[in-house]
Amino acid sequence: MTDRTAAPVTVIGLGLMGRALAAAFLKAGHPTTVWNRTSSKATELVAGGAHLAPTIGDALAASPLTIVCLTDYRAVRELLDASDVELDGTTLINLTSGDSAQAREAARWAEQRGARYLDGAIMAVPPVIGTAEAMILHSGAQTDFEAHRPTLEALGTVTHLGEDHGLASLYDVAGLAMMWSVLNAWLQGTAMLRTAGVDAATYAPFARQMAAGVAEWLPGYAEQIDSGSFPAEVAALETDARAMAHLVEESEALGVNAELPKLFKAMADRAIAAGHGGEQYPVLIEEFTRPAAD
């Protein structure tokens, strides 16, 4: 039975993620209104208790809080920028993927239309929405976030990052950088070990232990970056560069693509040439904070 004491919420956009968001609100007892250009995508949600709004205007009017999850920011503007769409007094939370500049511009646009606006990023896949494993990031006015936190917690573990509307998008892409870097490093090692008959399943537990061990270094390395001081407490960058050379050589000898380790070494070599060879690995932050040479 729906708990009518729970705040109503509207979800606009019913792709895989949008449907997961709406289902989580329904499960938590929130009266949930949905809208999608293709109304058939709402069939299962309606059967579960959701109300399908006939128009986008009706969807927005149904709840004080509207969650938007579309393909991109352009789609959000095209949908909500129509003259007959009333945003005044609405709180919009945009969980559409995009970049930080788009998020800040969307905030300005929404506020000019009279809406309160939070930008967000979903660091989870649809099947885990509604569980603590789903991490949902928000940025914008703290007061707006706190006003709707009880409703948003139906989606998973929610976090407010700060007043800058672009922060959620920045954290999103920073998280993707971590994800792809870890996966690509694992694939590099897997490709090398396969040449000796070691399968991926055998290597995976070792790789997982390595990744977890490296993650333990991050707080200490972060202190060095934030202080701008990189004493070689564990190893000097020039020592790491020699190990990188071994990785490149072994990859090439095995007939495995060596582009990734060559990139590691090229960045280390530039830092060493700039006089940082005796400092610890996080000094490479200087290479990451400057544009790549053409």
Coordinates of C-alpha atoms in Angstrom, one line a residue:
M1 CA 0.0 0.0 0.0
T2 CA 1.3 3.5 -0.9
D3 CA 2.3 5.6 2.1
R4 CA 0.5 8.9 1.5
T5 CA 2.7 10.6 4.1
A6 CA 5.6 10.2 1.7
A7 CA 6.3 13.2 -0.6
P8 CA 5.1 13.0 -4.1
V9 CA 7.6 12.9 -6.9
T10 CA 7.6 13.1 -10.7
V11 CA 10.0 11.3 -13.0
I12 CA 10.5 12.5 -16.6
G13 CA 12.3 10.2 -18.9
L14 CA 11.7 6.4 -18.8
G15 CA 14.7 4.8 -20.3
L16 CA 16.3 1.9 -18.3
M17 CA 17.6 4.3 -15.7
G18 CA 14.4 6.4 -15.5
R19 CA 12.3 3.4 -15.0
A20 CA 14.6 2.2 -12.2
L21 CA 14.3 5.6 -10.5
A22 CA 10.5 5.6 -10.7
A23 CA 10.3 2.0 -9.4
A24 CA 12.5 2.8 -6.4
F25 CA 10.2 5.8 -5.5
L26 CA 7.2 3.6 -5.8
K27 CA 8.7 0.8 -3.7
A28 CA 9.5 3.4 -1.0
G29 CA 5.9 4.6 -0.9
H30 CA 6.2 7.9 -2.8
P31 CA 3.2 8.8 -4.9
T32 CA 4.9 8.8 -8.3
T33 CA 4.0 10.5 -11.5
V34 CA 5.8 9.6 -14.7
W35 CA 6.0 11.0 -18.2
N36 CA 7.8 9.8 -21.3
R37 CA 7.4 10.6 -25.0
T38 CA 6.8 6.9 -25.6
S39 CA 4.0 6.3 -23.1
S40 CA 4.2 2.5 -23.5
K41 CA 7.4 2.5 -21.5
A42 CA 5.3 3.4 -18.4
T43 CA 3.1 0.4 -18.6
E44 CA 4.8 -1.7 -15.9
L45 CA 5.2 1.4 -13.7
V46 CA 1.5 2.2 -14.0
A47 CA 0.6 -1.4 -13.1
G48 CA 2.8 -0.9 -10.0
G49 CA 0.9 2.2 -8.9
A50 CA 2.5 5.1 -10.8
H51 CA 0.3 7.8 -12.5
L52 CA 1.1 8.5 -16.1
A53 CA 0.7 12.2 -16.8
P54 CA -0.9 13.0 -20.2
T55 CA 1.3 16.0 -20.8
I56 CA 4.7 17.3 -19.6
G57 CA 2.9 20.2 -17.9
D58 CA 0.7 17.8 -15.9
A59 CA 3.7 15.8 -14.9
L60 CA 5.5 18.9 -13.5
A61 CA 2.3 20.2 -11.7
A62 CA 1.8 16.8 -10.0
S63 CA 4.7 17.1 -7.6
P64 CA 6.9 19.7 -6.0
L65 CA 9.9 17.7 -7.0
T66 CA 10.7 16.5 -10.5
I67 CA 13.5 14.1 -11.4
V68 CA 14.7 14.4 -15.0
C69 CA 16.7 11.6 -16.7
L70 CA 17.0 12.0 -20.4
T71 CA 19.6 11.3 -23.1
D72 CA 21.5 14.7 -22.8
Y73 CA 21.1 18.3 -21.7
R74 CA 19.9 19.4 -25.1
A75 CA 16.9 17.0 -24.8
V76 CA 16.2 18.5 -21.3
R77 CA 16.1 22.0 -22.7
E78 CA 14.1 21.1 -25.8
L79 CA 11.5 19.4 -23.6
L80 CA 11.2 21.9 -20.8
D81 CA 11.9 25.2 -22.7
A82 CA 8.5 25.2 -24.4
S83 CA 6.4 28.3 -23.6
D84 CA 3.5 26.3 -22.2
V85 CA 5.7 24.5 -19.7
E86 CA 5.5 26.1 -16.3
L87 CA 8.6 25.7 -14.0
D88 CA 8.0 28.4 -11.5
G89 CA 8.0 27.0 -8.0
T90 CA 9.3 23.5 -9.1
T91 CA 12.4 21.9 -7.9
L92 CA 14.2 20.1 -10.7
I93 CA 16.8 17.5 -10.1
N94 CA 18.6 16.8 -13.4
L95 CA 20.2 13.3 -13.4
T96 CA 21.0 13.5 -17.1
S97 CA 24.6 12.8 -18.0
G98 CA 26.6 15.8 -19.2
D99 CA 29.6 18.0 -18.5
S100 CA 30.1 20.6 -15.8
A101 CA 29.6 23.6 -18.1
Q102 CA 26.3 22.2 -19.2
A103 CA 25.3 21.7 -15.6
R104 CA 26.0 25.3 -14.7
E105 CA 24.3 26.6 -17.7
A106 CA 21.2 24.4 -17.0
A107 CA 21.1 25.8 -13.5
R108 CA 21.1 29.4 -14.7
W109 CA 18.4 28.6 -17.3
A110 CA 16.2 26.8 -14.7
E111 CA 16.5 29.6 -12.2
Q112 CA 15.6 32.1 -14.8
R113 CA 12.4 30.1 -15.4
G114 CA 11.6 30.3 -11.7
A115 CA 12.7 26.7 -10.8
R116 CA 15.0 25.6 -8.0
Y117 CA 17.7 23.3 -9.5
L118 CA 20.1 20.6 -8.4
D119 CA 22.3 18.8 -10.8
G120 CA 23.2 15.2 -10.2
A121 CA 25.1 12.1 -11.3
I122 CA 24.1 8.5 -10.9
M123 CA 27.2 6.3 -10.1
A124 CA 25.3 3.0 -10.4
V125 CA 23.6 0.7 -12.9
P126 CA 19.8 0.4 -13.0
P127 CA 19.5 -2.9 -11.2
V128 CA 21.0 -1.5 -8.0
I129 CA 18.9 1.7 -7.9
G130 CA 17.0 1.7 -4.6
T131 CA 19.8 0.0 -2.7
A132 CA 22.6 1.4 -0.6
E133 CA 25.0 0.3 -3.3
A134 CA 23.6 3.0 -5.6
M135 CA 25.6 6.2 -5.2
I136 CA 23.8 9.4 -6.3
L137 CA 25.7 12.6 -6.3
H138 CA 24.1 16.1 -6.1
S139 CA 25.4 19.6 -6.4
G140 CA 23.7 22.9 -6.0
A141 CA 22.0 24.7 -3.1
Q142 CA 22.4 22.8 0.2
T143 CA 19.0 23.9 1.4
D144 CA 17.3 22.5 -1.7
F145 CA 19.1 19.2 -1.3
E146 CA 18.2 18.9 2.4
A147 CA 14.6 19.8 1.7
H148 CA 14.3 16.7 -0.5
R149 CA 16.8 14.4 1.0
P150 CA 14.2 12.0 2.6
T151 CA 12.7 11.5 -0.9
L152 CA 16.0 11.2 -2.7
E153 CA 17.2 8.5 -0.2
A154 CA 14.7 6.1 -1.8
L155 CA 17.2 5.9 -4.7
G156 CA 20.2 4.9 -2.7
T157 CA 23.1 6.6 -1.0
V158 CA 22.8 10.3 -1.7
T159 CA 25.6 12.8 -1.3
H160 CA 25.7 16.6 -1.6
L161 CA 29.0 17.8 -3.0
G162 CA 28.7 21.5 -2.8
E163 CA 27.0 24.6 -4.1
D164 CA 28.7 24.6 -7.5
H165 CA 26.2 23.0 -9.8
G166 CA 29.1 21.5 -11.9
L167 CA 30.5 19.4 -9.2
A168 CA 28.4 16.3 -9.7
S169 CA 29.3 16.1 -13.4
L170 CA 33.0 16.6 -12.5
Y171 CA 32.9 13.8 -10.0
D172 CA 31.1 11.7 -12.5
V173 CA 33.8 12.0 -15.1
A174 CA 36.5 11.7 -12.5
G175 CA 34.9 8.4 -11.4
L176 CA 34.9 7.2 -15.0
A177 CA 38.6 8.0 -15.3
M178 CA 39.2 5.7 -12.3
M179 CA 37.0 3.0 -13.7
W180 CA 38.5 2.8 -17.1
S181 CA 42.0 3.2 -15.8
V182 CA 41.6 0.2 -13.5
L183 CA 39.9 -1.9 -16.1
N184 CA 42.4 -1.1 -18.8
A185 CA 45.3 -1.9 -16.4
W186 CA 43.7 -5.2 -15.6
L187 CA 43.2 -6.0 -19.3
Q188 CA 46.9 -5.2 -19.9
G189 CA 47.9 -7.7 -17.2
T190 CA 45.4 -10.2 -18.4
A191 CA 46.7 -10.1 -21.9
M192 CA 50.3 -10.6 -20.7
L193 CA 49.5 -13.5 -18.5
R194 CA 47.4 -15.2 -21.2
T195 CA 50.6 -15.7 -23.2
A196 CA 51.7 -18.1 -20.4
G197 CA 48.3 -19.9 -20.3
V198 CA 47.0 -18.1 -17.2
D199 CA 43.3 -17.3 -17.7
A200 CA 41.5 -14.1 -16.7
A201 CA 39.6 -15.8 -13.8
T202 CA 42.9 -17.0 -12.2
Y203 CA 44.5 -13.5 -12.5
A204 CA 41.4 -11.6 -11.3
P205 CA 41.8 -12.2 -7.5
F206 CA 45.4 -11.1 -7.6
A207 CA 44.5 -8.0 -9.6
R208 CA 41.7 -7.2 -7.2
Q209 CA 44.1 -7.4 -4.3
M210 CA 46.6 -5.2 -6.1
A211 CA 43.9 -2.6 -6.8
A212 CA 42.7 -2.6 -3.2
G213 CA 46.3 -2.2 -2.0
V214 CA 47.0 0.8 -4.3
A215 CA 43.7 2.4 -3.2
E216 CA 45.1 2.5 0.4
W217 CA 47.9 4.8 -0.9
L218 CA 45.4 7.5 -2.0
P219 CA 44.9 9.4 1.2
G220 CA 48.6 9.8 1.8
Y221 CA 49.3 10.7 -1.8
A222 CA 46.4 13.2 -1.6
E223 CA 48.1 15.0 1.3
Q224 CA 51.3 15.3 -0.8
I225 CA 49.3 16.8 -3.8
D226 CA 47.4 19.2 -1.6
S227 CA 50.6 20.4 0.2
G228 CA 52.6 20.5 -3.0
S229 CA 55.4 18.5 -1.5
F230 CA 56.4 15.1 -2.8
P231 CA 59.1 13.5 -0.6
A232 CA 60.1 10.0 -1.8
E233 CA 58.9 8.1 1.3
V234 CA 58.3 4.8 -0.6
A235 CA 60.0 5.2 -4.0
A236 CA 61.3 7.9 -6.3
L237 CA 59.7 8.5 -9.6
E238 CA 62.9 7.5 -11.4
T239 CA 62.6 4.1 -9.8
D240 CA 59.0 3.8 -11.0
A241 CA 60.1 4.8 -14.5
R242 CA 62.6 1.9 -14.6
A243 CA 59.8 -0.5 -13.7
M244 CA 57.7 1.1 -16.4
A245 CA 60.4 0.3 -19.0
H246 CA 60.4 -3.3 -17.9
L247 CA 56.6 -3.4 -18.4
V248 CA 56.9 -1.9 -21.9
E249 CA 59.7 -4.3 -22.8
E250 CA 57.9 -7.4 -21.5
S251 CA 54.7 -6.4 -23.3
E252 CA 56.5 -6.0 -26.6
A253 CA 58.4 -9.2 -26.2
L254 CA 55.1 -11.1 -25.6
G255 CA 53.4 -9.5 -28.6
V256 CA 51.0 -7.6 -26.3
N257 CA 49.9 -4.0 -27.1
A258 CA 52.3 -1.7 -25.2
E259 CA 50.5 1.7 -25.8
L260 CA 49.2 2.0 -22.3
P261 CA 52.5 1.4 -20.5
K262 CA 54.3 3.6 -23.0
L263 CA 51.9 6.4 -22.0
F264 CA 52.7 5.9 -18.4
K265 CA 56.4 6.1 -19.1
A266 CA 56.2 9.1 -21.4
M267 CA 54.5 11.1 -18.7
A268 CA 57.1 9.9 -16.1
D269 CA 60.0 10.8 -18.4
R270 CA 58.7 14.3 -18.9
A271 CA 58.4 14.8 -15.1
I272 CA 61.9 13.4 -14.7
A273 CA 63.3 15.8 -17.4
A274 CA 61.7 18.6 -15.5
G275 CA 63.7 17.7 -12.4
H276 CA 61.2 15.6 -10.4
G277 CA 62.9 12.2 -10.7
G278 CA 63.8 12.1 -7.0
E279 CA 60.2 12.9 -5.9
Q280 CA 57.4 10.5 -5.2
Y281 CA 54.8 9.3 -7.8
P282 CA 52.1 11.9 -7.1
V283 CA 54.4 14.6 -8.5
L284 CA 52.9 13.5 -11.8
I285 CA 49.9 15.6 -11.0
E286 CA 51.8 18.4 -12.7
E287 CA 51.6 16.4 -16.0
F288 CA 47.9 15.9 -15.6
T289 CA 47.2 19.5 -14.9
R290 CA 48.6 20.8 -18.2
P291 CA 47.1 20.3 -21.7
A292 CA 48.7 17.6 -23.8
A293 CA 51.2 18.9 -26.4
D294 CA 49.9 18.9 -30.0

